[in-house]
């Protein structure tokens, strides 16, 4: 009987919801995921912006107080350098960068026009908020967005 009670207690703790409230919108993020889950996964398709041929995908996995974000590009000019960031809000909203800006290594484009990068953020994304990934034209043209995609969980 004691073993059954311990198993029940462990299951109850593993399914305890995490509740986050967005202070700006009041929207609530309730996660009913077990503590042992590998993380909350967010994905985006990065669409070309402003006539740019650059496109790609992004993925963010949030767990245990941190998020690992990855970006893969195609169609870029060989040798180009493209800064990228997760931003709050939706594409075109101009939301602030999520986490430290220097956590995002720039995308270094290979001879085939492809690039990949990974960022480690010391925070978790909140389902009560909207996020998007911007790929900027260059380090000196941060206001020029060449690809953007909204992260969905």
MMTF fields as JSON, N, C-alpha, C and O atoms, coordinates in Angstrom:
{
  "mmtfVersion": "1.0.0",
  "mmtfProducer": "UNKNOWN",
  "numBonds": 611,
  "numAtoms": 612,
  "numGroups": 153,
  "numChains": 1,
  "numModels": 1,
  "chainsPerModel": [1],
  "groupsPerChain": [153],
  "chainIdList": ["A"],
  "bondAtomList": [4, 2, 8, 6, 12, 10, 16, 14, 20, 18, 24, 22, 28, 26, 32, 30, 36, 34, 40, 38, 44, 42, 48, 46, 52, 50, 56, 54, 60, 58, 64, 62, 68, 66, 72, 70, 76, 74, 80, 78, 84, 82, 88, 86, 92, 90, 96, 94, 100, 98, 104, 102, 108, 106, 112, 110, 116, 114, 120, 118, 124, 122, 128, 126, 132, 130, 136, 134, 140, 138, 144, 142, 148, 146, 152, 150, 156, 154, 160, 158, 164, 162, 168, 166, 172, 170, 176, 174, 180, 178, 184, 182, 188, 186, 192, 190, 196, 194, 200, 198, 204, 202, 208, 206, 212, 210, 216, 214, 220, 218, 224, 222, 228, 226, 232, 230, 236, 234, 240, 238, 244, 242, 248, 246, 252, 250, 256, 254, 260, 258, 264, 262, 268, 266, 272, 270, 276, 274, 280, 278, 284, 282, 288, 286, 292, 290, 296, 294, 300, 298, 304, 302, 308, 306, 312, 310, 316, 314, 320, 318, 324, 322, 328, 326, 332, 330, 336, 334, 340, 338, 344, 342, 348, 346, 352, 350, 356, 354, 360, 358, 364, 362, 368, 366, 372, 370, 376, 374, 380, 378, 384, 382, 388, 386, 392, 390, 396, 394, 400, 398, 404, 402, 408, 406, 412, 410, 416, 414, 420, 418, 424, 422, 428, 426, 432, 430, 436, 434, 440, 438, 444, 442, 448, 446, 452, 450, 456, 454, 460, 458, 464, 462, 468, 466, 472, 470, 476, 474, 480, 478, 484, 482, 488, 486, 492, 490, 496, 494, 500, 498, 504, 502, 508, 506, 512, 510, 516, 514, 520, 518, 524, 522, 528, 526, 532, 530, 536, 534, 540, 538, 544, 542, 548, 546, 552, 550, 556, 554, 560, 558, 564, 562, 568, 566, 572, 570, 576, 574, 580, 578, 584, 582, 588, 586, 592, 590, 596, 594, 600, 598, 604, 602, 608, 606],
  "bondOrderList": [1, 1, 1, 1, 1, 1, 1, 1, 1, 1, 1, 1, 1, 1, 1, 1, 1, 1, 1, 1, 1, 1, 1, 1, 1, 1, 1, 1, 1, 1, 1, 1, 1, 1, 1, 1, 1, 1, 1, 1, 1, 1, 1, 1, 1, 1, 1, 1, 1, 1, 1, 1, 1, 1, 1, 1, 1, 1, 1, 1, 1, 1, 1, 1, 1, 1, 1, 1, 1, 1, 1, 1, 1, 1, 1, 1, 1, 1, 1, 1, 1, 1, 1, 1, 1, 1, 1, 1, 1, 1, 1, 1, 1, 1, 1, 1, 1, 1, 1, 1, 1, 1, 1, 1, 1, 1, 1, 1, 1, 1, 1, 1, 1, 1, 1, 1, 1, 1, 1, 1, 1, 1, 1, 1, 1, 1, 1, 1, 1, 1, 1, 1, 1, 1, 1, 1, 1, 1, 1, 1, 1, 1, 1, 1, 1, 1, 1, 1, 1, 1, 1, 1],
  "groupList": [{"groupName": "UNK", "atomNameList": ["N", "CA", "C", "O"], "elementList": ["N", "C", "C", "O"], "formalChargeList": [0, 0, 0, 0], "bondAtomList": [1, 0, 2, 1, 3, 2], "bondOrderList": [1, 1, 2], "singleLetterCode": "X", "chemCompType": "L-PEPTIDE LINKING"}],
  "groupTypeList": [0, 0, 0, 0, 0, 0, 0, 0, 0, 0, 0, 0, 0, 0, 0, 0, 0, 0, 0, 0, 0, 0, 0, 0, 0, 0, 0, 0, 0, 0, 0, 0, 0, 0, 0, 0, 0, 0, 0, 0, 0, 0, 0, 0, 0, 0, 0, 0, 0, 0, 0, 0, 0, 0, 0, 0, 0, 0, 0, 0, 0, 0, 0, 0, 0, 0, 0, 0, 0, 0, 0, 0, 0, 0, 0, 0, 0, 0, 0, 0, 0, 0, 0, 0, 0, 0, 0, 0, 0, 0, 0, 0, 0, 0, 0, 0, 0, 0, 0, 0, 0, 0, 0, 0, 0, 0, 0, 0, 0, 0, 0, 0, 0, 0, 0, 0, 0, 0, 0, 0, 0, 0, 0, 0, 0, 0, 0, 0, 0, 0, 0, 0, 0, 0, 0, 0, 0, 0, 0, 0, 0, 0, 0, 0, 0, 0, 0, 0, 0, 0, 0, 0, 0],
  "groupIdList": [1, 2, 3, 4, 5, 6, 7, 8, 9, 10, 11, 12, 13, 14, 15, 16, 17, 18, 19, 20, 21, 22, 23, 24, 25, 26, 27, 28, 29, 30, 31, 32, 33, 34, 35, 36, 37, 38, 39, 40, 41, 42, 43, 44, 45, 46, 47, 48, 49, 50, 51, 52, 53, 54, 55, 56, 57, 58, 59, 60, 61, 62, 63, 64, 65, 66, 67, 68, 69, 70, 71, 72, 73, 74, 75, 76, 77, 78, 79, 80, 81, 82, 83, 84, 85, 86, 87, 88, 89, 90, 91, 92, 93, 94, 95, 96, 97, 98, 99, 100, 101, 102, 103, 104, 105, 106, 107, 108, 109, 110, 111, 112, 113, 114, 115, 116, 117, 118, 119, 120, 121, 122, 123, 124, 125, 126, 127, 128, 129, 130, 131, 132, 133, 134, 135, 136, 137, 138, 139, 140, 141, 142, 143, 144, 145, 146, 147, 148, 149, 150, 151, 152, 153],
  "secStructList": [7, 2, 2, 2, 2, 2, 2, 2, 2, 2, 2, 2, 2, 2, 6, 7, 7, 3, 3, 3, 3, 7, 6, 6, 6, 7, 7, 3, 3, 3, 3, 7, 7, 7, 6, 6, 1, 7, 7, 3, 3, 3, 3, 3, 3, 3, 3, 3, 7, 6, 6, 7, 7, 7, 3, 3, 3, 3, 3, 3, 3, 3, 3, 6, 6, 3, 3, 3, 3, 3, 3, 3, 3, 3, 1, 7, 7, 6, 6, 7, 3, 3, 7, 3, 3, 3, 3, 3, 1, 1, 6, 6, 1, 7, 7, 7, 5, 1, 1, 7, 4, 4, 4, 1, 7, 7, 3, 3, 7, 7, 6, 6, 1, 7, 3, 3, 3, 3, 3, 3, 3, 1, 1, 7, 7, 7, 6, 6, 1, 7, 3, 3, 3, 3, 3, 3, 1, 7, 6, 6, 7, 6, 6, 7, 3, 3, 3, 3, 3, 3, 3, 5, 7],
  "xCoordList": [0.822, 0.0, 0.868, 0.554, 1.955, 2.843, 3.469, 3.625, 3.83, 4.415, 3.418, 3.802, 2.155, 1.117, 0.985, 0.86, 1.011, 0.91, 2.097, 1.921, 3.301, 4.481, 4.414, 4.777, 3.951, 3.813, 2.784, 3.003, 1.649, 0.623, 1.166, 0.918, 1.902, 2.474, 3.469, 3.487, 4.292, 5.26, 4.55, 4.973, 3.481, 2.72, 2.075, 2.038, 1.569, 0.936, 1.947, 1.649, 3.128, 4.182, 4.613, 4.826, 4.746, 5.194, 4.201, 4.6, 2.925, 1.897, 1.442, 0.44, 2.137, 1.769, 1.935, 3.009, 0.9, 1.011, 1.923, 2.019, 2.593, 3.353, 2.473, 1.972, 2.276, 1.412, 2.245, 2.874, 2.243, 2.939, 1.914, 1.082, 1.959, 1.06, 1.883, 2.857, 1.481, 2.142, 1.692, 0.502, 2.609, 2.206, 1.652, 0.904, 2.001, 1.527, 0.124, -0.698, -0.156, -1.443, -2.412, -3.617, -1.888, -2.733, -3.03, -3.703, -2.522, -2.728, -1.981, -0.92, -2.555, -1.989, -1.44, -2.057, -0.269, 0.39, 0.368, 1.053, -0.416, -0.478, 0.07, -0.495, 1.16, 1.768, 1.42, 1.715, 0.798, 0.469, 1.445, 1.092, 2.65, 3.636, 4.384, 4.67, 4.704, 5.477, 6.851, 7.408, 7.387, 8.697, 9.772, 10.767, 9.588, 10.598, 10.539, 11.38, 9.576, 9.47, 10.743, 11.419, 11.067, 12.314, 12.276, 13.29, 11.162, 11.073, 9.928, 9.353, 9.616, 8.562, 9.212, 10.165, 8.698, 9.313, 8.5, 7.276, 9.198, 8.62, 9.288, 10.49, 8.525, 9.09, 8.574, 7.52, 9.344, 8.952, 9.506, 10.586, 8.752, 9.236, 9.593, 8.759, 10.842, 11.304, 11.054, 11.655, 10.169, 9.807, 10.668, 11.051, 10.962, 11.726, 10.983, 9.753, 11.736, 11.165, 11.792, 12.981, 11.009, 11.518, 12.228, 13.176, 11.8, 12.407, 13.69, 14.338, 14.052, 15.258, 15.025, 13.906, 16.054, 15.919, 16.134, 15.99, 16.476, 16.783, 15.502, 14.501, 15.559, 14.447, 15.04, 16.245, 14.207, 14.747, 13.779, 12.565, 14.335, 13.544, 14.212, 15.409, 13.409, 13.92, 13.23, 12.103, 13.945, 13.411, 13.935, 15.092, 13.084, 13.494, 12.952, 11.779, 13.811, 13.399, 13.623, 14.756, 12.526, 12.581, 12.386, 11.425, 13.318, 13.192, 14.139, 15.212, 13.721, 14.554, 15.235, 16.422, 14.506, 15.055, 15.934, 16.518, 16.05, 16.839, 16.184, 15.341, 16.589, 16.072, 17.252, 18.172, 17.217, 18.2, 17.464, 16.489, 17.936, 17.32, 18.274, 19.473, 17.748, 18.558, 17.89, 16.665, 18.722, 18.241, 19.024, 20.235, 18.308, 18.934, 18.434, 17.227, 19.356, 19.012, 19.424, 20.348, 18.721, 19.126, 18.88, 18.162, 19.486, 19.257, 20.028, 19.785, 20.939, 21.714, 22.954, 23.375, 23.523, 24.741, 25.938, 26.134, 26.735, 27.931, 28.822, 29.08, 29.285, 30.156, 29.433, 30.062, 28.133, 27.373, 27.323, 27.469, 27.114, 26.95, 25.596, 25.331, 24.748, 23.392, 23.154, 23.076, 23.037, 22.614, 21.162, 20.389, 20.806, 19.442, 19.108, 19.996, 17.822, 17.374, 15.935, 15.179, 15.57, 14.163, 13.692, 14.356, 12.546, 11.953, 10.58, 9.94, 10.127, 8.756, 7.826, 8.218, 6.595, 5.595, 5.64, 6.235, 4.997, 4.901, 5.788, 6.238, 6.03, 6.842, 6.293, 5.084, 7.167, 6.763, 6.37, 6.124, 6.302, 5.873, 7.008, 6.76, 8.263, 9.391, 9.6, 10.138, 9.187, 9.342, 10.795, 11.689, 11.019, 12.377, 12.99, 12.281, 14.32, 15.054, 14.839, 14.852, 14.641, 14.466, 15.843, 16.595, 16.168, 17.47, 18.545, 18.262, 19.774, 20.92, 21.201, 21.285, 21.345, 21.624, 22.893, 22.975, 23.889, 25.155, 25.098, 26.095, 23.952, 23.789, 23.554, 23.625, 23.276, 22.96, 24.187, 24.486, 24.892, 26.029, 25.514, 24.51, 26.182, 25.702, 25.783, 26.633, 24.897, 24.885, 25.974, 25.974, 26.893, 27.984, 27.611, 27.563, 27.351, 26.836, 27.974, 28.997, 27.755, 28.724, 28.599, 27.72, 29.48, 29.496, 28.212, 27.901, 27.477, 26.215, 25.006, 23.875, 25.231, 24.139, 23.414, 22.376, 23.936, 23.296, 24.065, 25.266, 23.352, 23.973, 23.154, 21.938, 23.843, 23.199, 23.821, 25.007, 23.015, 23.535, 22.66, 21.509, 23.247, 22.541, 22.796, 23.929, 21.736, 21.847, 21.363, 20.417, 22.024, 21.641, 21.178, 21.963, 19.895, 19.292, 18.981, 18.488, 19.257, 19.044, 17.636, 17.468, 16.637, 15.23, 14.406, 14.914, 13.134, 12.235, 11.183, 10.775, 10.753, 9.694, 8.377, 8.205, 7.461, 6.184, 5.062, 4.95, 4.233, 3.14, 2.153, 1.401, 2.135, 1.218, 1.696, 0.982, 2.889, 3.451, 3.641, 3.657, 3.784, 4.098, 5.568, 6.119, 6.2, 7.61, 7.82, 7.071, 8.847, 9.231, 10.75, 11.448, 11.239, 12.675, 12.911, 12.3, 13.802, 14.22, 15.631, 16.496, 15.855, 17.204, 17.489, 16.761, 18.552, 18.895, 19.848, 20.575, 19.836, 20.635, 22.133, 22.841, 22.62, 24.051, 24.228, 23.287, 25.42, 25.663, 25.492, 25.204, 25.668, 25.504, 24.121, 23.804, 23.298, 21.941, 20.917, 20.128, 20.943, 20.034, 18.575, 17.688, 18.311, 16.936, 16.349, 15.147, 17.18, 16.725, 16.551, 17.535, 15.315, 14.995, 14.901, 14.144, 15.687, 15.674, 14.828, 14.44, 14.539, 13.656, 13.046, 13.676, 11.811, 11.124, 10.149, 9.583, 9.956, 8.978, 8.498, 9.267, 7.206, 6.608, 6.714, 6.347, 7.217, 7.389, 6.033, 5.285, 5.742, 4.534, 4.945, 5.921, 4.196, 4.502, 3.488, 3.588],
  "yCoordList": [-1.196, 0.0, 1.263, 2.241, 1.23, 2.382, 2.651, 3.807, 1.58, 1.731, 2.397, 3.255, 2.019, 2.625, 4.103, 4.921, 4.46, 5.864, 6.663, 7.8, 6.101, 6.801, 7.001, 8.067, 5.985, 6.12, 7.194, 8.01, 7.197, 8.205, 9.604, 10.529, 9.765, 11.069, 11.531, 12.708, 10.625, 10.978, 11.408, 12.366, 10.718, 11.076, 12.44, 13.223, 12.734, 14.029, 15.161, 16.188, 14.993, 16.011, 16.198, 17.329, 15.109, 15.192, 15.93, 16.482, 15.969, 16.616, 17.944, 18.492, 18.471, 19.76, 20.837, 20.957, 21.612, 22.612, 23.768, 24.153, 24.314, 25.549, 26.651, 26.528, 27.723, 28.804, 30.068, 30.509, 30.649, 31.907, 32.892, 32.531, 34.12, 35.157, 36.257, 36.74, 36.651, 37.746, 39.046, 39.36, 39.814, 41.042, 42.109, 42.981, 42.062, 43.077, 42.787, 43.696, 41.504, 41.158, 40.49, 40.461, 39.948, 39.215, 37.794, 37.052, 37.395, 36.026, 35.063, 35.382, 33.883, 32.887, 31.715, 31.256, 31.234, 30.062, 28.981, 29.097, 27.933, 26.828, 25.6, 25.141, 25.064, 23.856, 22.684, 22.696, 21.675, 20.453, 19.353, 18.174, 19.718, 18.754, 18.166, 18.875, 16.878, 16.276, 16.911, 17.396, 16.906, 17.482, 16.816, 17.454, 15.549, 14.816, 15.082, 14.568, 15.866, 16.127, 16.78, 17.501, 16.534, 17.036, 18.521, 19.074, 19.174, 20.608, 20.976, 20.133, 22.253, 22.784, 23.229, 24.008, 22.735, 22.986, 24.035, 23.946, 25.011, 26.073, 25.985, 25.734, 26.188, 26.149, 27.321, 27.892, 27.662, 28.735, 28.445, 27.875, 28.844, 28.875, 30.321, 31.216, 30.55, 31.914, 32.251, 31.663, 33.196, 33.615, 34.792, 35.629, 34.848, 35.967, 37.271, 37.312, 38.334, 39.664, 40.65, 40.552, 41.587, 42.663, 42.223, 42.882, 41.126, 40.665, 39.863, 39.492, 39.602, 38.815, 37.342, 36.852, 36.63, 35.196, 34.336, 33.115, 34.958, 34.227, 33.673, 34.377, 32.399, 31.748, 30.679, 30.432, 30.049, 29.016, 28.54, 28.68, 27.967, 27.447, 27.844, 28.127, 27.856, 28.127, 27.179, 26.736, 26.882, 25.991, 26.47, 26.874, 26.423, 26.756, 25.687, 25.319, 25.2, 24.211, 24.84, 25.133, 25.044, 25.685, 24.636, 23.867, 24.618, 23.703, 24.124, 24.678, 23.851, 24.039, 25.4, 25.482, 26.464, 27.805, 28.284, 29.363, 27.517, 28.009, 27.564, 26.667, 28.205, 27.916, 27.781, 28.599, 26.746, 26.576, 26.863, 26.19, 27.863, 28.257, 27.965, 28.225, 27.423, 27.145, 27.752, 27.842, 28.163, 28.72, 28.072, 27.871, 27.746, 27.223, 28.06, 28.202, 28.613, 29.459, 28.792, 27.98, 29.149, 28.825, 30.07, 30.985, 30.084, 31.181, 32.453, 33.472, 32.422, 33.625, 33.721, 32.739, 34.918, 35.139, 34.538, 34.764, 33.77, 33.145, 34.204, 35.251, 33.928, 34.846, 35.9, 36.616, 36.006, 37.013, 36.645, 35.481, 37.656, 37.477, 38.071, 39.247, 37.246, 37.684, 37.543, 36.424, 38.664, 38.584, 38.088, 38.298, 37.441, 36.955, 36.986, 36.946, 37.058, 37.11, 36.612, 36.686, 36.109, 35.924, 37.252, 37.845, 37.707, 38.955, 38.666, 37.682, 39.511, 39.425, 39.952, 40.799, 39.454, 39.907, 39.116, 38.04, 39.674, 39.023, 39.74, 40.861, 39.086, 39.707, 41.089, 41.266, 42.045, 43.411, 44.236, 45.434, 43.621, 44.369, 45.155, 46.071, 44.802, 45.528, 45.251, 46.099, 44.081, 43.738, 43.629, 43.49, 43.695, 43.653, 42.257, 41.254, 42.218, 40.953, 40.187, 40.762, 38.872, 37.996, 37.528, 36.94, 37.788, 37.398, 38.398, 39.485, 38.007, 38.867, 38.856, 37.788, 40.014, 40.109, 39.391, 38.855, 39.375, 38.725, 37.199, 36.519, 36.661, 35.201, 34.582, 33.363, 35.421, 34.946, 35.094, 36.206, 34.022, 34.142, 34.414, 33.831, 35.286, 35.597, 34.383, 33.509, 34.351, 33.297, 33.597, 34.665, 32.672, 32.796, 31.941, 30.715, 32.564, 31.85, 31.142, 31.741, 29.84, 29.01, 29.248, 29.985, 28.624, 28.805, 28.321, 28.754, 27.439, 26.948, 27.798, 27.447, 28.912, 29.817, 29.411, 29.988, 28.426, 27.946, 28.413, 28.676, 28.508, 28.883, 28.311, 28.153, 28.003, 27.49, 28.164, 28.494, 28.368, 28.915, 28.446, 28.049, 28.506, 28.079, 29.087, 29.529, 29.457, 30.395, 29.717, 28.929, 30.033, 29.519, 30.701, 31.59, 30.697, 31.793, 31.335, 30.224, 32.16, 31.815, 32.229, 32.986, 31.719, 31.978, 30.942, 30.261, 30.823, 29.966, 30.845, 31.872, 30.422, 31.141, 30.887, 29.853, 31.814, 31.76, 31.669, 32.54, 30.627, 30.446, 31.605, 31.765, 32.408, 33.541, 34.706, 35.695, 34.591, 35.645, 35.142, 33.937, 36.077, 35.757, 36.061, 37.006, 35.238, 35.425, 35.237, 34.516, 35.894, 35.687, 35.737, 36.244, 35.192, 35.206, 36.126, 35.964, 37.094, 37.999, 37.634, 37.355, 37.639, 37.534, 38.884, 39.322, 39.538, 40.887, 40.817, 39.838, 41.863, 41.89, 41.776, 41.059, 42.469, 42.44, 43.11, 43.705, 43.018, 43.689, 45.211, 45.848, 45.787, 47.243, 47.635, 48.821, 46.646, 46.908, 46.131, 45.357, 46.35, 45.625, 45.999, 45.218, 47.159, 47.573, 46.933, 47.038, 46.272, 45.617, 44.123, 43.411, 43.653, 42.255, 41.5, 41.882, 40.414, 39.637, 38.37, 37.798, 37.925, 36.77, 36.87, 37.363, 36.397, 36.45, 35.285, 34.855, 34.78, 33.732, 33.759, 34.054, 33.449, 33.464, 32.089, 31.078, 32.067, 30.811, 30.309, 31.046, 29.056, 28.407, 27.252, 26.555, 27.053, 25.921, 24.819, 23.781],
  "zCoordList": [0.0, 0.0, 0.0, -0.678, 0.763, 0.828, -0.54, -0.934, -1.273, -2.606, -3.547, -4.342, -3.47, -4.318, -3.998, -4.91, -2.718, -2.327, -2.839, -3.275, -2.8, -3.301, -4.81, -5.308, -5.546, -6.996, -7.326, -8.221, -6.599, -6.829, -6.551, -7.325, -5.454, -5.108, -6.16, -6.519, -6.655, -7.702, -8.974, -9.621, -9.342, -10.542, -10.382, -11.331, -9.194, -8.936, -9.057, -9.667, -8.491, -8.582, -10.029, -10.466, -10.782, -12.171, -13.041, -14.067, -12.684, -13.502, -12.93, -13.389, -11.955, -11.393, -12.461, -13.049, -12.719, -13.782, -13.403, -12.238, -14.418, -14.27, -14.833, -15.951, -14.083, -14.528, -14.652, -13.691, -15.854, -16.12, -16.648, -17.481, -16.183, -16.673, -17.316, -16.737, -18.527, -19.223, -18.566, -18.599, -17.968, -17.276, -18.215, -17.773, -19.498, -20.438, -20.949, -21.064, -21.26, -21.867, -20.905, -21.156, -19.793, -18.86, -19.301, -18.586, -20.499, -20.972, -20.062, -19.526, -19.902, -18.995, -19.786, -20.747, -19.374, -19.948, -18.874, -17.857, -19.098, -18.148, -18.837, -19.829, -18.327, -18.872, -17.984, -16.789, -18.554, -17.827, -18.205, -18.173, -18.556, -19.013, -17.826, -16.86, -17.888, -16.807, -16.687, -17.672, -15.495, -15.227, -16.079, -16.421, -16.425, -17.175, -18.676, -19.415, -19.148, -20.58, -21.099, -20.364, -22.345, -22.931, -23.253, -23.68, -23.068, -23.295, -24.212, -24.9, -24.2, -25.051, -26.359, -26.347, -27.487, -28.786, -29.55, -29.647, -30.08, -30.901, -32.276, -32.361, -33.345, -34.695, -35.526, -35.245, -36.552, -37.472, -38.856, -39.007, -39.85, -41.221, -41.509, -41.368, -41.916, -42.185, -43.638, -44.537, -43.862, -45.209, -45.644, -44.827, -46.919, -47.491, -47.263, -47.3, -47.027, -46.809, -47.79, -48.092, -48.281, -49.121, -50.384, -50.81, -50.997, -52.244, -52.055, -53.033, -50.836, -50.555, -50.915, -50.767, -51.383, -51.652, -50.401, -50.46, -49.278, -48.052, -47.431, -47.301, -47.053, -46.368, -45.455, -45.489, -44.646, -43.768, -42.729, -42.873, -41.661, -40.556, -39.243, -39.189, -38.197, -36.852, -35.886, -36.108, -34.808, -33.782, -32.437, -32.32, -31.434, -30.077, -29.136, -29.204, -28.266, -27.27, -25.899, -25.518, -25.16, -23.851, -22.762, -22.786, -21.802, -20.665, -19.545, -19.784, -18.346, -17.153, -17.093, -16.778, -17.391, -17.257, -18.389, -18.289, -19.47, -20.61, -21.925, -21.947, -22.996, -24.338, -25.285, -25.268, -26.108, -27.178, -28.482, -28.815, -29.213, -30.48, -31.621, -31.515, -32.718, -33.905, -35.127, -35.211, -36.065, -37.336, -38.468, -38.371, -39.549, -40.764, -41.932, -42.126, -42.709, -43.871, -45.167, -45.203, -46.229, -47.594, -48.446, -48.042, -49.624, -50.561, -50.281, -50.927, -49.346, -49.014, -49.91, -50.521, -49.972, -50.761, -50.039, -48.845, -50.774, -50.205, -49.559, -50.151, -48.352, -47.635, -46.816, -46.036, -46.979, -46.228, -44.744, -44.374, -43.907, -42.473, -42.103, -42.355, -41.506, -41.152, -39.649, -39.14, -38.933, -37.534, -37.469, -38.404, -36.382, -36.196, -34.706, -33.854, -34.414, -33.021, -32.932, -33.901, -31.764, -31.426, -30.852, -30.001, -31.324, -30.843, -30.26, -30.631, -29.358, -28.87, -29.949, -30.753, -29.97, -30.913, -32.204, -32.279, -33.221, -34.523, -35.543, -35.307, -36.666, -37.723, -38.044, -38.191, -38.15, -38.463, -37.256, -37.39, -36.06, -34.874, -34.23, -33.446, -34.556, -33.978, -32.503, -31.79, -32.026, -30.618, -30.197, -31.032, -28.9, -28.37, -28.497, -28.588, -28.5, -28.573, -27.277, -26.188, -27.414, -26.259, -25.803, -26.581, -24.554, -24.021, -24.401, -24.903, -24.15, -24.457, -25.954, -26.559, -26.549, -27.984, -28.394, -29.499, -27.511, -27.859, -27.705, -27.951, -27.305, -27.215, -28.596, -28.752, -29.592, -30.938, -31.843, -32.279, -32.13, -33.048, -34.462, -34.87, -35.212, -36.559, -37.48, -37.312, -38.435, -39.453, -40.472, -41.083, -40.657, -41.628, -42.841, -42.738, -43.972, -45.139, -45.887, -46.221, -46.137, -46.865, -48.369, -48.815, -49.145, -50.597, -51.277, -52.386, -50.63, -51.206, -50.825, -51.162, -50.126, -49.753, -48.488, -48.165, -47.76, -46.533, -45.304, -45.365, -44.192, -42.925, -41.779, -41.883, -40.682, -39.473, -38.265, -38.27, -37.224, -35.977, -34.825, -35.008, -33.625, -32.415, -31.315, -31.122, -30.585, -29.466, -28.19, -28.212, -27.078, -25.761, -24.917, -24.589, -24.571, -23.82, -22.404, -22.206, -21.442, -20.039, -19.596, -18.64, -20.306, -20.015, -20.762, -21.653, -20.4, -21.165, -21.825, -21.281, -23.006, -23.701, -22.988, -22.342, -23.102, -22.406, -23.441, -24.304, -23.367, -24.335, -24.334, -25.295, -23.292, -23.221, -24.085, -24.247, -24.631, -25.478, -26.901, -27.151, -27.824, -29.221, -29.455, -28.891, -30.305, -30.633, -32.126, -32.784, -32.652, -34.044, -34.163, -33.285, -35.279, -35.56, -36.744, -37.801, -36.562, -37.635, -38.074, -37.244, -39.378, -39.928, -40.574, -41.465, -40.119, -40.576, -41.769, -41.938, -42.591, -43.821, -43.538, -44.245, -42.521, -42.192, -40.833, -40.309, -40.263, -38.982, -39.048, -38.035, -40.231, -40.372, -40.883, -40.964, -41.226, -41.717, -40.892, -41.432, -39.575, -38.679, -38.893, -38.553, -39.441, -39.714, -40.955, -41.197, -41.745, -42.984, -42.699, -42.5, -42.678, -42.392, -43.713, -44.605, -43.832, -45.08, -44.974, -45.992, -43.736, -43.525, -42.139, -41.203, -42.02, -40.727, -40.631, -41.636, -39.421, -39.178, -37.759, -36.845, -37.554, -36.224, -35.584, -36.184, -34.369, -33.64, -33.12, -32.478, -33.411, -32.915, -32.029, -32.31, -30.957, -30.093, -30.265, -29.612]
}
